[in-house]
Amino acid sequence: MNEKEIIIEIQREMKNFFTQETTGHDWYHVERVWKNAKKLATHYPESNHLQIELAALLHDRYDYKIVENVEEAKREVRDLLVQHGLTEELIEKILYSIDAVGFRNGKNPLQPISIEDKIVQDADRLDAIGAIAIART
């Protein structure tokens, strides 16, 4: 399976997962973050675009506001990435990007380190401001 096919499969899985979500972290939010991340990544051709796109698509999949058991949901994400043949190194980078994106009570002990982490975090935060964010809240 090539990178494009992996992205399409993960996109389908996340669309199905988030279809019934009502917290404001729904498929449309995930899709906007994903599209923002892709746009931002075009300015950094040296970045790992597969990591960015997958982290953006999966960034809320094990969010505490959505799932009851965060660790179990994180294992499911890891298993999904393994199933698609990603290397352990890339899986760890994707999971770190996801973990560095969020914040709880305005804080996150993990800071984005790589350009990929920063792109996904910026994409998520861009969706958290403006008219759409007002409507979501």
mmCIF file of C-alpha atoms in Angstrom:
data_model
loop_
_atom_site.group_PDB
_atom_site.id
_atom_site.type_symbol
_atom_site.label_atom_id
_atom_site.label_comp_id
_atom_site.label_asym_id
_atom_site.label_seq_id
_atom_site.Cartn_x
_atom_site.Cartn_y
_atom_site.Cartn_z
ATOM 1 C CA MET A 1 0.000 0.000 0.000
ATOM 2 C CA ASN A 2 1.465 3.366 -0.964
ATOM 3 C CA GLU A 3 1.324 6.561 1.136
ATOM 4 C CA LYS A 4 -1.688 8.001 -0.700
ATOM 5 C CA GLU A 5 -3.656 4.780 -0.179
ATOM 6 C CA ILE A 6 -2.758 4.756 3.526
ATOM 7 C CA ILE A 7 -3.980 8.336 3.919
ATOM 8 C CA ILE A 8 -7.232 7.544 2.099
ATOM 9 C CA GLU A 9 -7.844 4.487 4.307
ATOM 10 C CA ILE A 10 -7.142 6.405 7.544
ATOM 11 C CA GLN A 11 -9.331 9.254 6.306
ATOM 12 C CA ARG A 12 -12.214 6.812 5.738
ATOM 13 C CA GLU A 13 -11.737 5.239 9.161
ATOM 14 C CA MET A 14 -11.718 8.617 10.910
ATOM 15 C CA LYS A 15 -14.728 9.861 8.979
ATOM 16 C CA ASN A 16 -16.651 6.774 10.109
ATOM 17 C CA PHE A 17 -15.414 7.112 13.688
ATOM 18 C CA PHE A 18 -16.306 10.795 14.035
ATOM 19 C CA THR A 19 -19.634 10.746 12.177
ATOM 20 C CA GLN A 20 -21.715 10.605 15.367
ATOM 21 C CA GLU A 21 -19.433 12.864 17.447
ATOM 22 C CA THR A 22 -21.221 15.826 19.022
ATOM 23 C CA THR A 23 -18.516 17.472 21.166
ATOM 24 C CA GLY A 24 -17.369 19.816 18.395
ATOM 25 C CA HIS A 25 -14.468 17.460 17.734
ATOM 26 C CA ASP A 26 -16.364 15.939 14.849
ATOM 27 C CA TRP A 27 -15.314 14.838 11.378
ATOM 28 C CA TYR A 28 -15.612 18.380 10.018
ATOM 29 C CA HIS A 29 -13.128 19.643 12.613
ATOM 30 C CA VAL A 30 -10.737 16.784 11.825
ATOM 31 C CA GLU A 31 -11.088 17.454 8.109
ATOM 32 C CA ARG A 32 -10.380 21.179 8.537
ATOM 33 C CA VAL A 33 -7.298 20.439 10.654
ATOM 34 C CA TRP A 34 -6.098 17.933 8.058
ATOM 35 C CA LYS A 35 -6.571 20.422 5.209
ATOM 36 C CA ASN A 36 -4.881 23.206 7.204
ATOM 37 C CA ALA A 37 -1.952 20.899 7.966
ATOM 38 C CA LYS A 38 -1.572 19.985 4.291
ATOM 39 C CA LYS A 39 -1.540 23.677 3.327
ATOM 40 C CA LEU A 40 1.009 24.549 5.991
ATOM 41 C CA ALA A 41 3.188 21.598 4.983
ATOM 42 C CA THR A 42 3.508 22.908 1.434
ATOM 43 C CA HIS A 43 5.772 25.619 2.865
ATOM 44 C CA TYR A 44 8.054 22.924 4.315
ATOM 45 C CA PRO A 45 8.815 20.485 1.500
ATOM 46 C CA GLU A 46 11.524 18.881 3.635
ATOM 47 C CA SER A 47 8.958 17.824 6.246
ATOM 48 C CA ASN A 48 7.442 14.353 6.428
ATOM 49 C CA HIS A 49 4.058 14.905 4.828
ATOM 50 C CA LEU A 50 2.833 11.407 5.636
ATOM 51 C CA GLN A 51 3.504 12.006 9.335
ATOM 52 C CA ILE A 52 1.750 15.374 9.181
ATOM 53 C CA GLU A 53 -1.339 14.100 7.380
ATOM 54 C CA LEU A 54 -1.768 11.024 9.556
ATOM 55 C CA ALA A 55 -1.207 12.947 12.791
ATOM 56 C CA ALA A 56 -3.737 15.561 11.654
ATOM 57 C CA LEU A 57 -6.310 12.913 10.721
ATOM 58 C CA LEU A 58 -5.791 11.041 14.002
ATOM 59 C CA HIS A 59 -5.198 13.998 16.334
ATOM 60 C CA ASP A 60 -8.508 13.674 18.219
ATOM 61 C CA ARG A 61 -8.949 9.899 17.947
ATOM 62 C CA TYR A 62 -7.884 9.291 21.548
ATOM 63 C CA ASP A 63 -8.793 12.660 23.015
ATOM 64 C CA TYR A 64 -10.061 12.409 26.605
ATOM 65 C CA LYS A 65 -13.149 14.448 25.651
ATOM 66 C CA ILE A 66 -14.198 11.797 23.144
ATOM 67 C CA VAL A 67 -13.169 8.388 24.445
ATOM 68 C CA GLU A 68 -13.668 6.801 27.837
ATOM 69 C CA ASN A 69 -10.329 5.009 27.901
ATOM 70 C CA VAL A 70 -7.526 7.102 26.407
ATOM 71 C CA GLU A 71 -4.843 4.404 26.703
ATOM 72 C CA GLU A 72 -7.024 1.798 25.012
ATOM 73 C CA ALA A 73 -7.896 4.220 22.200
ATOM 74 C CA LYS A 74 -4.213 5.100 21.784
ATOM 75 C CA ARG A 75 -3.413 1.370 21.440
ATOM 76 C CA GLU A 76 -6.112 1.154 18.762
ATOM 77 C CA VAL A 77 -4.451 4.004 16.856
ATOM 78 C CA ARG A 78 -1.063 2.305 17.166
ATOM 79 C CA ASP A 79 -2.568 -0.978 15.932
ATOM 80 C CA LEU A 80 -4.180 0.836 12.998
ATOM 81 C CA LEU A 81 -0.841 2.325 11.993
ATOM 82 C CA VAL A 82 0.915 -1.041 12.365
ATOM 83 C CA GLN A 83 -1.804 -2.646 10.250
ATOM 84 C CA HIS A 84 -1.007 -0.169 7.475
ATOM 85 C CA GLY A 85 2.651 -1.195 7.513
ATOM 86 C CA LEU A 86 4.203 1.923 9.018
ATOM 87 C CA THR A 87 7.570 1.629 10.703
ATOM 88 C CA GLU A 88 7.811 1.757 14.481
ATOM 89 C CA GLU A 89 9.882 4.952 14.192
ATOM 90 C CA LEU A 90 7.196 6.712 12.132
ATOM 91 C CA ILE A 91 4.430 5.459 14.422
ATOM 92 C CA GLU A 92 6.238 6.933 17.441
ATOM 93 C CA LYS A 93 6.640 10.255 15.650
ATOM 94 C CA ILE A 94 2.943 10.341 14.710
ATOM 95 C CA LEU A 95 1.879 9.528 18.268
ATOM 96 C CA TYR A 96 4.192 12.210 19.646
ATOM 97 C CA SER A 97 2.758 14.755 17.199
ATOM 98 C CA ILE A 98 -0.741 13.847 18.370
ATOM 99 C CA ASP A 99 0.234 14.029 22.036
ATOM 100 C CA ALA A 100 1.953 17.396 21.581
ATOM 101 C CA VAL A 101 -1.058 18.954 19.833
ATOM 102 C CA GLY A 102 -3.583 18.935 22.618
ATOM 103 C CA PHE A 103 -3.826 20.774 25.847
ATOM 104 C CA ARG A 104 -5.921 20.417 28.949
ATOM 105 C CA ASN A 105 -6.682 23.415 31.118
ATOM 106 C CA GLY A 106 -4.458 25.431 28.796
ATOM 107 C CA LYS A 107 -1.422 23.222 29.420
ATOM 108 C CA ASN A 108 0.469 20.359 27.871
ATOM 109 C CA PRO A 109 3.676 18.967 29.368
ATOM 110 C CA LEU A 110 4.728 17.836 25.875
ATOM 111 C CA GLN A 111 5.913 20.508 23.530
ATOM 112 C CA PRO A 112 6.085 20.174 19.761
ATOM 113 C CA ILE A 113 9.679 19.431 18.812
ATOM 114 C CA SER A 114 9.749 18.731 15.093
ATOM 115 C CA ILE A 115 8.411 20.859 12.281
ATOM 116 C CA GLU A 116 5.800 18.124 11.760
ATOM 117 C CA ASP A 117 4.598 18.474 15.379
ATOM 118 C CA LYS A 118 4.408 22.245 15.009
ATOM 119 C CA ILE A 119 2.477 22.081 11.743
ATOM 120 C CA VAL A 120 -0.171 19.770 13.199
ATOM 121 C CA GLN A 121 -0.463 21.886 16.363
ATOM 122 C CA ASP A 122 -0.787 25.089 14.315
ATOM 123 C CA ALA A 123 -3.395 23.492 12.064
ATOM 124 C CA ASP A 124 -5.464 22.449 15.076
ATOM 125 C CA ARG A 125 -5.162 25.847 16.727
ATOM 126 C CA LEU A 126 -6.094 27.649 13.529
ATOM 127 C CA ASP A 127 -9.364 25.757 13.657
ATOM 128 C CA ALA A 128 -9.777 26.734 17.303
ATOM 129 C CA ILE A 129 -9.997 30.446 16.490
ATOM 130 C CA GLY A 130 -12.440 32.453 14.451
ATOM 131 C CA ALA A 131 -16.070 32.029 13.469
ATOM 132 C CA ILE A 132 -16.026 28.233 13.322
ATOM 133 C CA ALA A 133 -14.577 28.028 16.827
ATOM 134 C CA ILE A 134 -17.295 30.326 18.125
ATOM 135 C CA ALA A 135 -19.936 28.090 16.533
ATOM 136 C CA ARG A 136 -18.244 24.955 17.925
ATOM 137 C CA THR A 137 -18.291 26.313 21.473
#
